[in-house]
Every structure is written in C-alpha cells, then in structure tokens.
Coordinates of C-alpha atoms in Angstrom, one line a residue:
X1 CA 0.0 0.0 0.0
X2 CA 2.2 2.8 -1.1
X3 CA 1.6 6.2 -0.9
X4 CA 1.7 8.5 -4.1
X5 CA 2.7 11.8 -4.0
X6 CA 2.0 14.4 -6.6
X7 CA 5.3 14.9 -8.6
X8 CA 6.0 15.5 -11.6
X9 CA 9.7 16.0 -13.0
X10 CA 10.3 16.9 -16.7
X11 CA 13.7 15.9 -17.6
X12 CA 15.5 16.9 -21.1
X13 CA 15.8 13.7 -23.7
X14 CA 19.8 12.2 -23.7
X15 CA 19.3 12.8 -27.6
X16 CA 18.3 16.3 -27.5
X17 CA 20.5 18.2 -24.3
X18 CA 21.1 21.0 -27.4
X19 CA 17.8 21.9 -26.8
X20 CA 17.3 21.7 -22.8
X21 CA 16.6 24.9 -21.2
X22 CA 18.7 27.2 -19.7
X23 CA 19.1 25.8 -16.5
X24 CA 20.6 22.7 -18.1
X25 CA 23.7 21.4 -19.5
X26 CA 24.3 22.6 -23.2
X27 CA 25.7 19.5 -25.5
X28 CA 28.6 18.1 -24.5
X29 CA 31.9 19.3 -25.7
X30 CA 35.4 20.1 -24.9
X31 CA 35.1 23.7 -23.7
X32 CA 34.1 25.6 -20.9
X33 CA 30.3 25.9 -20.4
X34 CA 29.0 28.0 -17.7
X35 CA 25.9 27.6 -17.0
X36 CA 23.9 30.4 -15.3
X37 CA 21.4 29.4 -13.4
X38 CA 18.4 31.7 -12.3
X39 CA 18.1 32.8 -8.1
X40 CA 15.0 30.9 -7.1
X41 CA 12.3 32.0 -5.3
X42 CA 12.1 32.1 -2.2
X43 CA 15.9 32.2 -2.5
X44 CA 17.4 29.4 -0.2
X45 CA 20.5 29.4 2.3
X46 CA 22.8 27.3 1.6
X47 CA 25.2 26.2 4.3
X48 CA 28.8 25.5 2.3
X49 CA 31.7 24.4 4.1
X50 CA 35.0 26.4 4.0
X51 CA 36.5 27.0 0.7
X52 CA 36.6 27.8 -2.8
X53 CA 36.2 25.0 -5.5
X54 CA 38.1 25.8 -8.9
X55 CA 36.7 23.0 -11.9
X56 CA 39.0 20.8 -13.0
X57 CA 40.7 21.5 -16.6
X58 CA 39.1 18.1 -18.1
X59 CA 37.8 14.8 -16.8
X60 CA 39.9 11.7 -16.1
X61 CA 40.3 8.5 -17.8
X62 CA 37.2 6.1 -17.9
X63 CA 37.7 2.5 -18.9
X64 CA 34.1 2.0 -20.6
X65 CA 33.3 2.5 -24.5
X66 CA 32.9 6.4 -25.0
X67 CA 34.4 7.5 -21.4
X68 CA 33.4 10.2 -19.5
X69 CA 32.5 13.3 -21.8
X70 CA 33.3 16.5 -20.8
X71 CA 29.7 18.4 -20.3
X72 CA 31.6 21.7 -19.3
X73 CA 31.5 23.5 -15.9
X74 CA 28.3 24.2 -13.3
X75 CA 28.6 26.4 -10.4
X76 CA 27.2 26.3 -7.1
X77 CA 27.8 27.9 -3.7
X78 CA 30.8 25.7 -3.1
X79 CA 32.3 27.1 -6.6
X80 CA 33.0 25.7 -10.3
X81 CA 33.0 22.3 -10.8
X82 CA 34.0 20.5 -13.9
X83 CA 31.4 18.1 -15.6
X84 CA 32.0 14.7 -16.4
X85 CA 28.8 12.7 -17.7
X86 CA 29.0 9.1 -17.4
X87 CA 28.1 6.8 -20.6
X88 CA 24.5 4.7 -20.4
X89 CA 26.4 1.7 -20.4
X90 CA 29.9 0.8 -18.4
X91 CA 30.6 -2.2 -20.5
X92 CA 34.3 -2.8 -18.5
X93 CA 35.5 -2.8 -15.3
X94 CA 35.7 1.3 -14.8
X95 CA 36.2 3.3 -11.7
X96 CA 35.8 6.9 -10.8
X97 CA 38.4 8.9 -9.5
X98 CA 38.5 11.2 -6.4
X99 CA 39.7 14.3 -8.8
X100 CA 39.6 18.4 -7.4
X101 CA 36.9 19.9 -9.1
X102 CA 35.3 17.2 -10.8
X103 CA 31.8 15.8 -10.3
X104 CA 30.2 12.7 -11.8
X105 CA 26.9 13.2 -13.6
X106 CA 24.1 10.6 -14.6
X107 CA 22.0 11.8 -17.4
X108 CA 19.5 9.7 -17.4
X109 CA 19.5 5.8 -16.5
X110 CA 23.3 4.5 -16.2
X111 CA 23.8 0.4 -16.5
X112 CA 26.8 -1.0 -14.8
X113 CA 27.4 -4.3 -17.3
X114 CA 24.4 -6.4 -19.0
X115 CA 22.2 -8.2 -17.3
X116 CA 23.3 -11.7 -17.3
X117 CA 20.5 -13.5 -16.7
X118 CA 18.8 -16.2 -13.3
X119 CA 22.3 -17.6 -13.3
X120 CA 25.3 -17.2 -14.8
X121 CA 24.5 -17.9 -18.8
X122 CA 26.2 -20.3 -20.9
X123 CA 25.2 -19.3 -24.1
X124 CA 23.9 -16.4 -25.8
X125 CA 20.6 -17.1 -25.7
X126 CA 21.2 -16.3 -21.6
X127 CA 21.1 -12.9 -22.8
X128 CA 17.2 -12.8 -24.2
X129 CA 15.9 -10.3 -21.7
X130 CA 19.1 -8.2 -21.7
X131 CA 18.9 -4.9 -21.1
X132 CA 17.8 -2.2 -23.3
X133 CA 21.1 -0.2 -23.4
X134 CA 23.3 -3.3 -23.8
X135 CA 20.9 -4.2 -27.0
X136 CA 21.6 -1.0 -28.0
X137 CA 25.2 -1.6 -27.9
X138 CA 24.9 -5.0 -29.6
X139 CA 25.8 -7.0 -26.3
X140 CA 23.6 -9.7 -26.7
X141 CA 25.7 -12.5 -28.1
X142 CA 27.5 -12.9 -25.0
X143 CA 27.6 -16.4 -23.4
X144 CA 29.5 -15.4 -19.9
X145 CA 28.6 -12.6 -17.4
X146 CA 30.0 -9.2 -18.1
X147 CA 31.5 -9.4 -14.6
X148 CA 31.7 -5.4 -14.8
X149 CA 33.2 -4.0 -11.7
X150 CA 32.3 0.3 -11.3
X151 CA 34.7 1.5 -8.6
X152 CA 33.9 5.0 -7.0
X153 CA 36.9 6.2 -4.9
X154 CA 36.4 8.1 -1.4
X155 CA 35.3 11.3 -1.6
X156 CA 33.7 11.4 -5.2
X157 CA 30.4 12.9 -5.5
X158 CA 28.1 11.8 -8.5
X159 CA 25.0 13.5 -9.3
X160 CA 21.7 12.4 -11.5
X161 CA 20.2 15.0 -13.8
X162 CA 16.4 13.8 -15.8
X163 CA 16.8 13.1 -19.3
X164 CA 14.3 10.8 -21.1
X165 CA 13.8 8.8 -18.0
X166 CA 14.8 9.2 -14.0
X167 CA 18.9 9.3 -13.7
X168 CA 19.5 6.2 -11.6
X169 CA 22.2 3.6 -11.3
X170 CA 21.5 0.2 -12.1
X171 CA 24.2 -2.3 -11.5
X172 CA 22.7 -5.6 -13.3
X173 CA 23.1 -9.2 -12.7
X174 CA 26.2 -10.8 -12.8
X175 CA 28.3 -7.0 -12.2
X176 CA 29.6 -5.3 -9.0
X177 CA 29.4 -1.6 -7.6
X178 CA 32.8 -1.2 -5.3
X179 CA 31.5 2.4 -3.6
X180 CA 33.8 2.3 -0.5
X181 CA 34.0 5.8 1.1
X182 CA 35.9 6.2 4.2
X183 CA 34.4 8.1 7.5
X184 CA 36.3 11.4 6.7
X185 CA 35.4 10.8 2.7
X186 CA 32.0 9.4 1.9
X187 CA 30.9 8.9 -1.4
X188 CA 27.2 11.2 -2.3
X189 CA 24.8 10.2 -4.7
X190 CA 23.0 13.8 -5.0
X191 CA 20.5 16.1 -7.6
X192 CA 21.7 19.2 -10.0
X193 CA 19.8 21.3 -7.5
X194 CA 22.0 20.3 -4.5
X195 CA 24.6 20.9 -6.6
X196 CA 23.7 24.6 -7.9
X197 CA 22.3 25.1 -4.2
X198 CA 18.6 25.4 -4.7
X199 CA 17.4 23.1 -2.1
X200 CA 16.4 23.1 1.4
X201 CA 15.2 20.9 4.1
X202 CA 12.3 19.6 2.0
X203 CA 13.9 19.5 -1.3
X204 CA 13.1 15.6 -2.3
X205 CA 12.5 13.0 -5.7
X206 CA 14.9 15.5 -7.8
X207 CA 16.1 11.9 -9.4
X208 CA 15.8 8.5 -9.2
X209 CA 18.2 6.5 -6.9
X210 CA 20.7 3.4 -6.8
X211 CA 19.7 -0.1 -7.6
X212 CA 21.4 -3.4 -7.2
X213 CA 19.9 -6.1 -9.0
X214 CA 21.4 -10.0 -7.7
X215 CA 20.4 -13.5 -8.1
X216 CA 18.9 -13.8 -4.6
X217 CA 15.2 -16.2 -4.6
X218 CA 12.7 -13.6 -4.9
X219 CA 8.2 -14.3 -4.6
X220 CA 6.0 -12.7 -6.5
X221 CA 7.0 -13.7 -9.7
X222 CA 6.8 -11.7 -12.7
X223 CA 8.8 -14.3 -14.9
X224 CA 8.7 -18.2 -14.1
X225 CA 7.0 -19.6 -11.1
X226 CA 8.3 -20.0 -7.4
X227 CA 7.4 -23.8 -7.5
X228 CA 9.6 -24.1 -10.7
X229 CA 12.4 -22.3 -9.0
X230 CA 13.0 -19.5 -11.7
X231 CA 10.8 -16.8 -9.6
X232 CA 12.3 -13.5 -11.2
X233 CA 10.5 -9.8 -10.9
X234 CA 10.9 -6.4 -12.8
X235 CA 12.5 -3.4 -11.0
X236 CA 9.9 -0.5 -9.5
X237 CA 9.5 2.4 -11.7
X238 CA 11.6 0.8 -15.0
X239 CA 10.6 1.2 -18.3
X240 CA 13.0 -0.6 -19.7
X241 CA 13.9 -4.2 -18.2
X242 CA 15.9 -4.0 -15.2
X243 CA 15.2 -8.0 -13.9
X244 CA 16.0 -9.6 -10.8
X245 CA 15.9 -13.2 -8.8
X246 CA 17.4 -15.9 -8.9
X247 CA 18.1 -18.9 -6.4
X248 CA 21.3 -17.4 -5.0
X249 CA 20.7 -15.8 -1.6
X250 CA 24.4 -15.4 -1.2
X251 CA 24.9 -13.2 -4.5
X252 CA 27.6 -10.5 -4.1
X253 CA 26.0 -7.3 -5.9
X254 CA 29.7 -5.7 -4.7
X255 CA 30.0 -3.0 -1.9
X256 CA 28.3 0.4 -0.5
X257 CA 29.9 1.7 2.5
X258 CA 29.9 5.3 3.9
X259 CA 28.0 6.8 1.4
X260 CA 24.8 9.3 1.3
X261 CA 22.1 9.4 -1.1
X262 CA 20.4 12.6 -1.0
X263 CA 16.8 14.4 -2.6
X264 CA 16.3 10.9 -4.4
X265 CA 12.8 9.0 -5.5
X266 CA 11.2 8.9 -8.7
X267 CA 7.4 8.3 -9.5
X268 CA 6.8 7.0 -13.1
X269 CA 3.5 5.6 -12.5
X270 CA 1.1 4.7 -10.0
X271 CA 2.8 2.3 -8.1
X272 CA 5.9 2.4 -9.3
X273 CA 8.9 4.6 -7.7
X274 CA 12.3 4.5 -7.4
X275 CA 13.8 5.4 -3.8
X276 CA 17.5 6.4 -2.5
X277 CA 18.9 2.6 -2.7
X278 CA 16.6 -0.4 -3.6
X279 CA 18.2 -3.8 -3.4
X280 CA 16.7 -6.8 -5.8
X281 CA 17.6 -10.1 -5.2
X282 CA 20.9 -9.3 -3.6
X283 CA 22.7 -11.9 -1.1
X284 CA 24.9 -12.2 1.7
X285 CA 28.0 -11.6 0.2
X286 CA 27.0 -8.0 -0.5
X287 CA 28.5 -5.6 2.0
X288 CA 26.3 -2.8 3.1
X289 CA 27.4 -0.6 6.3
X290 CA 27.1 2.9 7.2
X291 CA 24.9 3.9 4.6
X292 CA 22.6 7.7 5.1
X293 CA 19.4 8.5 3.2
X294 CA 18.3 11.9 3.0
X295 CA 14.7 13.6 1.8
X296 CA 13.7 10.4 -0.5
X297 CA 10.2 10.9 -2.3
X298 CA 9.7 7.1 -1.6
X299 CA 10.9 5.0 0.6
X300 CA 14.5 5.5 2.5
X301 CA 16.0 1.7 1.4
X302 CA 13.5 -1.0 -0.2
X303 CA 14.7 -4.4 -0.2
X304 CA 13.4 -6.9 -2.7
X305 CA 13.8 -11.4 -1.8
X306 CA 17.0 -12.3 -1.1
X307 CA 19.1 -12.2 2.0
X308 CA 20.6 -8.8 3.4
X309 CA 22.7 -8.0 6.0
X310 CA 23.2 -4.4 6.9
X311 CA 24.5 -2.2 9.4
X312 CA 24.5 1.3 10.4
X313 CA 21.5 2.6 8.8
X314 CA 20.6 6.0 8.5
X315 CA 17.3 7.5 7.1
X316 CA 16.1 11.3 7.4
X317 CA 12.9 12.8 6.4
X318 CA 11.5 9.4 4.0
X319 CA 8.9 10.6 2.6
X320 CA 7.0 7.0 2.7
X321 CA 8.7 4.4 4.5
X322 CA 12.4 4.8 6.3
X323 CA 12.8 1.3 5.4
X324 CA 10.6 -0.9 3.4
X325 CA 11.1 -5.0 3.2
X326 CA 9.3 -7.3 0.6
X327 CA 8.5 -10.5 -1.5
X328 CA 10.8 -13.2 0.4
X329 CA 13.5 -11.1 1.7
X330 CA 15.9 -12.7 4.6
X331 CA 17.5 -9.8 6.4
X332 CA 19.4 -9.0 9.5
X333 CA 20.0 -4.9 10.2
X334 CA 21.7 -4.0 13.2
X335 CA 22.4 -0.4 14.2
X336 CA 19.8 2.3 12.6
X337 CA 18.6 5.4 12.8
X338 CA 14.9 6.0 11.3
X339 CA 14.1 9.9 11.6
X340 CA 11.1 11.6 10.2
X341 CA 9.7 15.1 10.1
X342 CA 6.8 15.8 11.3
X343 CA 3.9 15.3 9.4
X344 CA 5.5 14.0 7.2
X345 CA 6.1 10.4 6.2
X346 CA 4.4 7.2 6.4
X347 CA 5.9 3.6 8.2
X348 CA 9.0 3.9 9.9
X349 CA 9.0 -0.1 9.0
X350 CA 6.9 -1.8 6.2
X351 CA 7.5 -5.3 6.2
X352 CA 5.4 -7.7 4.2
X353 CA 5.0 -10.5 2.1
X354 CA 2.8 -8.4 -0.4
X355 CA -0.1 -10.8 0.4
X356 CA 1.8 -13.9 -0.7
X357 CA 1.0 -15.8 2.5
X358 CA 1.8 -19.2 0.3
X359 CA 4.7 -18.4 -1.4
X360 CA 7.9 -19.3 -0.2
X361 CA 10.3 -17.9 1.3
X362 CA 8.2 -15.7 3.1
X363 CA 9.6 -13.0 4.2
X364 CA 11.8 -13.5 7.6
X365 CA 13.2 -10.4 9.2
X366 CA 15.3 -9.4 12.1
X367 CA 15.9 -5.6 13.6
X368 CA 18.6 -4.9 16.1
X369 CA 19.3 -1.8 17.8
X370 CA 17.4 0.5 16.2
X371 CA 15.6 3.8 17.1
X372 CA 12.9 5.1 15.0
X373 CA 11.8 8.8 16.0
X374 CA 8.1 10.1 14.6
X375 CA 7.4 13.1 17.1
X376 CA 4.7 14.8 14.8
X377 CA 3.6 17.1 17.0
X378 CA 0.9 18.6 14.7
X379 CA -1.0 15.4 13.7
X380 CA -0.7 11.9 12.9
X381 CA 1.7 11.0 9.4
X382 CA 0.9 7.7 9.3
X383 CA -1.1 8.3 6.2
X384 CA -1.6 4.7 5.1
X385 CA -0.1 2.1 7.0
X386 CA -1.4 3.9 10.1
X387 CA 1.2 2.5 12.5
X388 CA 4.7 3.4 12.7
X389 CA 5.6 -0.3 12.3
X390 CA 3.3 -2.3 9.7
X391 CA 3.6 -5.9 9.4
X392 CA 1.7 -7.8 6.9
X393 CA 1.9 -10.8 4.7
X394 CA 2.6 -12.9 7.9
X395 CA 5.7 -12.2 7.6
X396 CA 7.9 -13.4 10.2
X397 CA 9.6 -10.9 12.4
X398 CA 12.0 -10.3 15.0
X399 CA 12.3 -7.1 16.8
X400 CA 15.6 -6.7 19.1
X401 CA 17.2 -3.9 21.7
X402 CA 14.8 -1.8 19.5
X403 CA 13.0 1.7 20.8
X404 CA 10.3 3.6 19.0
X405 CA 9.2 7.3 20.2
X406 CA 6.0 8.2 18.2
X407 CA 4.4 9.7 20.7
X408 CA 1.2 10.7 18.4
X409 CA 1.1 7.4 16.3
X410 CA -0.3 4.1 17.1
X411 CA 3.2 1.6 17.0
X412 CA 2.4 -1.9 15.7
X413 CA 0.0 -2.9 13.2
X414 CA -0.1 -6.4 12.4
X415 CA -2.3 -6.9 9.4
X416 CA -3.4 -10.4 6.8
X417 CA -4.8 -13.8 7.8
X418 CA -4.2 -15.6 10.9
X419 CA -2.7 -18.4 9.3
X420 CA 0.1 -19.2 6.6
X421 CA -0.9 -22.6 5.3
X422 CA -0.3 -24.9 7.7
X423 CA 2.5 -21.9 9.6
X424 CA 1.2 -19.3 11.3
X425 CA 3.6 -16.1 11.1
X426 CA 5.4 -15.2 14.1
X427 CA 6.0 -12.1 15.6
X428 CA 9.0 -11.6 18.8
X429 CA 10.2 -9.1 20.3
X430 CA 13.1 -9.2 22.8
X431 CA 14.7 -5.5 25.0
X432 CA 11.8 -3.5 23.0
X433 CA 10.2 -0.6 24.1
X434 CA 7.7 1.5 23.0
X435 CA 6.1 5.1 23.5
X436 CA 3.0 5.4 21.5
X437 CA -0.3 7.5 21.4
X438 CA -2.8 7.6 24.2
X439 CA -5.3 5.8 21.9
X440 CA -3.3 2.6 21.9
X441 CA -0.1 0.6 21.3
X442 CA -1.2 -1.8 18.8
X443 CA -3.8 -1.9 16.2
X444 CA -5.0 -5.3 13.9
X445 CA -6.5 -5.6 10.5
X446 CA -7.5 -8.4 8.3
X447 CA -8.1 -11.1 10.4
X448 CA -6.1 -10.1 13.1
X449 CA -7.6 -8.3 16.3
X450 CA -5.7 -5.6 18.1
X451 CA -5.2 -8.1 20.8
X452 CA -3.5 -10.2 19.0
X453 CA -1.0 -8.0 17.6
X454 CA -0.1 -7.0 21.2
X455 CA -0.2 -10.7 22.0
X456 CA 2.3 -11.0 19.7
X457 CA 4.7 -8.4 21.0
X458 CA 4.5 -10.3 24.3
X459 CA 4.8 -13.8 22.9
X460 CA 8.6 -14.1 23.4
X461 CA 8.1 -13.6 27.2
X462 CA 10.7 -11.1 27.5
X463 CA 10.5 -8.8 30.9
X464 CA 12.4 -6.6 28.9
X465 CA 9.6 -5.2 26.5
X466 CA 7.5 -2.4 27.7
X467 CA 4.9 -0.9 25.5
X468 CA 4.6 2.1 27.7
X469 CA 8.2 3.2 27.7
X470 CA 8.1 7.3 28.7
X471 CA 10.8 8.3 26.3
X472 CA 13.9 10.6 27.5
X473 CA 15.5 10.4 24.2
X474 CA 17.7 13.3 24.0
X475 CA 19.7 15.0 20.9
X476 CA 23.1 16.5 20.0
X477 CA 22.3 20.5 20.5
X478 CA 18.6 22.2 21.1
X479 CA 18.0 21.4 17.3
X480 CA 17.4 18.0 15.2
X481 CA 15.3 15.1 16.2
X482 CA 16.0 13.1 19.4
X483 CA 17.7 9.8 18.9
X484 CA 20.4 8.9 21.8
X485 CA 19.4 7.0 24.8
X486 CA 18.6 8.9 28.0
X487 CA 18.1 7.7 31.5
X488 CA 15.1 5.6 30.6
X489 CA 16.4 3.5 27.4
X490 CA 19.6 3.4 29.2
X491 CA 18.0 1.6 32.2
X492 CA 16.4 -1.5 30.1
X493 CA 19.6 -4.0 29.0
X494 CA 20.0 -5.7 26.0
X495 CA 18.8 -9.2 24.8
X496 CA 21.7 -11.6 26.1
X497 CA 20.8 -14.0 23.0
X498 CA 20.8 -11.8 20.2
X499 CA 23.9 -14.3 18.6
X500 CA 21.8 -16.7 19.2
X501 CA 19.5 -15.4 16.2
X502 CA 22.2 -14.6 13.9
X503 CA 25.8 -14.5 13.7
X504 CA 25.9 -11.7 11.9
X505 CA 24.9 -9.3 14.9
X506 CA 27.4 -8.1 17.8
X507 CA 26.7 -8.5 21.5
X508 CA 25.9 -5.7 22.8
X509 CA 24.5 -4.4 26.7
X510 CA 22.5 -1.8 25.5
X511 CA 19.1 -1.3 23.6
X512 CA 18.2 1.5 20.2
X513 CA 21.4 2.8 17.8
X514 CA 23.4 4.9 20.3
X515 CA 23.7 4.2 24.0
X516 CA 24.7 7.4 24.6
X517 CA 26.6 10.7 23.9
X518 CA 29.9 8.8 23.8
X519 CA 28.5 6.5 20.6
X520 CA 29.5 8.7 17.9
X521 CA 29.4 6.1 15.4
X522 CA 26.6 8.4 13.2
X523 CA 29.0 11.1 12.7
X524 CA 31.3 12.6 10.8
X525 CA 30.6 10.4 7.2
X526 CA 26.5 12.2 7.5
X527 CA 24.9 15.3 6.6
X528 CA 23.1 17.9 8.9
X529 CA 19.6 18.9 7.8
X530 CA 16.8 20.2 10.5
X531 CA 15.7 17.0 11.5
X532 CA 19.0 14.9 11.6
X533 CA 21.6 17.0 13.7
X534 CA 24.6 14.6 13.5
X535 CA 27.7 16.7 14.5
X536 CA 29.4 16.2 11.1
X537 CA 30.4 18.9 9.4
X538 CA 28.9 19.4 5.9
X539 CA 24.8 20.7 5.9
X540 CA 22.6 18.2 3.2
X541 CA 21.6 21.4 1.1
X542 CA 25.7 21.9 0.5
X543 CA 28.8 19.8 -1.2
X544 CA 31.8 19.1 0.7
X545 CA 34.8 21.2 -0.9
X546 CA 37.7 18.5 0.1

C-alpha cells in the first residue's frame, strides 16, 4: 500500500540536451560551459563548508566504450565544478576517480554491465531479456557474465540529472558496484539542485536513486514460477527491463559503504517509484554498512527477496517508509537510525510479504538496535499504514534492543490472515520498548484483532519489553530530532541472545542505535539537515569542498 505523491519532474531527452533549457547542460563538448542558473524564489540558504572549489581542466580517464564526456562546468555555492557525464552503459570494469573539481553526472538511466541473466549464462541465448542499453550496444551474443566491476573512490560525489527517463544507477546481474568511502570521505549520490544550491530541508524526488539487481530467490514472480524455481521480478518504476531473482541468496552485488544518497525518489506511474537505494535479489555476500538516506520521495531503502545483512543505517525525512522489506526477503540490520519530520512520512518499517502468504520464502526479518523517532507534534503521518511499524503478509519478524518514540502514532499494526498454510507467522520481540499514542499501542486488520497483535509483541516472554516506555530520548544541541538513549532507554539492558538469532549481529548491553553521547558512530561520514543534527560537518543542502 504505497503512498503517491503528486510529482512530476520533466527531464531533457539524452538525444536532444542542445535543446534543454537554460538551467541545463548545453551539448557536451570540450570547452568551458558555464551555466547560469536563475536565483529561485524564495531564495534558499545554503550552508557551504570552508573553501573555494576551482573545476578541474578536463575529466579523467574512464575505462568504458565512450568514457566520460566533458559536459563543461556548473557552479554552485561551493564554486565551479567540472562536468564529467558518465556513458549509459559501463561495459568494462571502470572506476571513478576522487579528482579536485570534478563531479560525476548521470543523465538519465546508467547500467553498470548487461544483465546476465537467473544464473550465470552459458550461451547467448542467456542474454534474451538483456537490457535495453546493452541491445543497444549489440551485447547480446555474450555467453558469460559481463563481470563489470564500477569503482567509485572516497570522496567522489556523482549526481543524477532527468533526461528521457529518472537518472538512476542500475548495477545488473552478474556485475559489481565497489562504492567504499571512508568516514572522513563518503561517497554522495546527489541532484543538480544540490549541486547549484537550490534546495532546502524539503527539497526531495529530484532523481531516481541506486539499484542493485542479484540473483537472490525472490516471490511474486513476474517471470517463471516459485514452484519451478525460476521466480524472477521487474525493478519499481523501469521502463526498460531491469530484472531480478534468482536462487542465490548469497549473491555478491559488490559493496556500498559510507555513502549518502540525498533528494532521491522517482514516480513514473502509479505504483511504481524509485527510492535512494533499492536492493533486488541481492545476497549475503553483499557488504552494506554505514549507509545515510536523505529527503527520499519514496521509501529510505527497499529491499526486494533475497538475503541482506546491513549495518548502520541512516534514514532522514523518508517521505513514505524509512525502510521498506518485501516478496521473500531474509535480512538481519543491526544499528539504525529512522528519523522523520513531522507530518511527514508514512511507516517507519513496512514489512510484508505483499499478500503472498503461500509463497515461499516468506519474508523473515530481524531488527537490532534500532531507534525510530516520529514526534509529529501537529498530527498523525501515518497516512496509510497507520502505525509506525506495519507488518503484513505474515511475515515473520524479530524485533531486538529496538526503541520507538512516536508519541502521536499508534506503533504496531499487524495486518493479513491468521494463518500461513499450515505456519502461522510469528512475531517476537526481545529488549523493545515502545512510546505510543494515548489511543493505543497496537492496532489489527485483516483477520487479526488488536489483541492479537499485542499478543504477539508479548509472545517471546521477555520482561524486557515495555509498550509504555516514557521516552527521555535526547539530541546532539537544542536542534534536530532526538535519537540517543537517556536515563530511561539506558535503564532497560539488552537481549543476552541476540547471537543466538544470527551470527551476523554483535553483543551488545544496550538497547536503540546509540547508547549514549559517547557512541558517535553516526557522525562525521553524514549530513546535517533540521531533522537529523549529526555533529558532522557538511549541511545536506551543500557539497563538501575536500
């Protein structure tokens, strides 16, 4: 049940940027093109860090057919930056250097190798529902997957611009994305108008987002048939294929690690949207850690089938859910920080089986250590799932050291049919607490009672769970949302089995992200904006300048 928000975002055609508008990025060539670009109304305040950015004199070497072309120079508040517009297709192992004055553009969709197919192909016919771009570039006859590696160094920034369709990086079956930042040098995924300085705290959708496409099992099937075992689905909001699944739940899609995506989410139809990073079908040999979302149209992170495991989680001002899990996924997240403005926003969690009781896997999920802020002083957000935390699909679900302040929302909604064939979904909850409207904790729908959701949240028998929890939640300064533990959340300890439920998670003695004001662990690779105050020193609305 997603929310649809009235947007609509023209972009120039890739075959046609001659005749874009003023505000965009004349044809590409090897001189300097300024762009001037008109003071907006109302004219915003940019916050840029200290120093003067000079563009680059040209772009550096790219590995894939047709390189980077030189699109000329744009200027923001941070300076002049030179241009370098990435091809539709990396067909070769490429990477993107941390250069002084350069940034990365995405006109339009970008493809990181061909898509190679449920498993690795053998033959050319593998290649039948290829991408559009690699037809285009008469990649079809391969009979081996691309194995296309795109590295992005520390520090790079890359930003989407509209052309035909949403910019937005899809990294297909069978290819990697190594995106490594460091804590001092994240990599950000951003929009022209960041870069120009035109946005503010509820700038959002200005493009479409990051995608990684694996070979993880997948329900829901748009191609094949889960009792077959060749259960594949399309990507949300493509118009060109963009296919996923597979029955590999330990796919390695590549790498993301200290890196923001920021004013991202795309709708192309009703339905159908692109958010900051969606993962399809990836596995467990995908590394995802200390990843921020900021001001996405959709949904913070969306995760597809297959099997995820994720820490440090950040997501600011989601504009439907802060994280969204679907169709089969297996996931463990440990450490996360879900923080919404008020009145704004839907789920903090949406986790479902999109009505699929029968298929299988069904979706089986675990949370650790996260704290999910909805203060929404002014009125209840929870426009459609009408609980900070929906559960549907009978999923299964597993709630650890977790604590949730929405003081003016219901928390839990558990909503489908009591049963799953002949396995009744399951619902636990260990070290959780909860602060939650006057008008009640828990709500059911379907064939579930609101008694039974609580039931549920009691079910594991833990002495730790309160559903009453006052919250002393306390911030960084007098400004931004609340999010580290105060005498009350530091007072309830941590569940003393969570190993026991995966070995991916760490011990620890404490419940929600950070224990207190000595966990810094948020800080530093993020990005201010008024509802996430993180102590780091780069606003969302500017560009760092080193």
């Amino acid at each position: 049940m997603k929310k649809i928000n009235g947007l609509l975002l023209l972009g120039c055609s890739a075959l046609a940027l001659a005749g874009c508008g003023a505000d965009d990025i004349s044809s590409p060539g090897s001189g300097s093109i300024v762009i001037n670009n008109p003071t907006p109304t109302p004219t915003p305040t940019p916050t840029p860090t200290a120093g003067t950015v000079t563009a680059a004199a040209g772009c550096p070497t790219f590995n894939a057919t047709g390189g980077l072309t030189d699109s000329g120079t744009i200027s923001g508040p941070e300076g002049s930056w030179r241009v370098c517009t990435l091809p539709a297709l990396v067909d070769v192992s490429s990477s993107l250097p941390k250069v002084a004055g350069v940034l990365y553009r995405m006109n339009g969709r970008v493809d990181v190798g061909c898509d190679g197919g449920f498993s690795a192909p053998t033959s050319a016919a593998a290649f039948a529902t290829t991408t559009q771009s690699c037809i285009a570039a008469g990649k079809t006859s391969l009979s081996a997957d691309t194995n296309v590696t795109l590295t992005i160094d520390p520090g790079v920034i890359v930003y989407g611009e509209n052309s035909s369709e949403p910019a937005w990086l899809a990294v297909n079956r069978g290819n990697k994305i190594s995106a490594v930042g460091t804590a001092a040098a994240p990599i950000i995924f951003t929009s022209r108008a960041n870069v120009i300085g035109q946005n503010d705290d509820t700038s959002q959708g200005q493009w479409g987002g990051v995608v990684l496409l694996g070979r993880g099992k997948v329900t829901d099937c748009n191609y094949g048939s889960t009792t077959v075992g060749n259960c594949q689905r399309d990507t949300e909001g493509s118009v060109n294929p963009a296919i996923f699944g597979g029955a590999d739940n330990t796919y390695n899609a590549g790498s993301l690690k200290y890196v923001q995506i920021r004013y991202s989410g795309y709708i192309l139809s009703n339905g159908k949207e692109l958010q900051s990073l969606t993962g399809e079908g990836i596995g467990t040999g995908t590394t995802l850690e200390y990843f921020q979302s900021v001001n996405s149209s959709d949904d913070g992170a969306e995760f597809f089938g297959g099997a995820v495991n994720f820490k440090h989680y950040i997501a600011v001002n989601a504009d439907d859910d802060s994280l969204d899990l679907d169709t089969g996924v297996q996931a463990n997240f440990q450490y996360g920080l879900l923080l919404q403005r008020d009145a704004g926003g839907d789920s903090l969690f949406e986790i479902d089986s999109d009505g699929a009781e029968d298929n299988s896997p069904r979706s089986k999920i675990q949370i650790a250590n996260f704290t999910g802020v909805q203060k929404s002083v002014s009125t209840n957000n929870e426009s459609n799932d009408k609980a900070s935390i929906l559960v549907r699909g009978n999923s299964d679900v597993t709630f650890v050291n977790t604590v949730i302040d929405t003081p003016n929302n219901e928390c839990i909604r558990v909503n489908g049919s009591s049963t799953n064939g002949s396995s009744p979904a399951t619902y636990n909850a260990y070290s959780m607490v909860l602060t939650c409207a006057s008008s009640g904790q828990f709500l059911g729908s379907g064939t579930y009672t609101a008694a039974q959701a609580q039931a549920m949240f009691t079910a594991s028998g833990d002495t730790n769970n309160n559903a009453s929890l006052t919250s002393t939640l306390t911030n960084l300064n007098s400004n931004g949302t609340v999010f580290i533990n105060g005498s009350n959340e530091s007072g309830v300890a941590g569940y003393t089995g969570i190993t026991s439920l995966s070995s991916y998670f760490t011990q620890v003695s404490y419940i929600g992200a950070v224990s207190g004001s000595s966990d810094t662990w948020y800080t530093g690779w993020t990005c201010n904006n008024a509802t996430g105050q993180f102590g780091s020193s780069t606003n969302c609305t500017a560009l760092p300048t080193t």
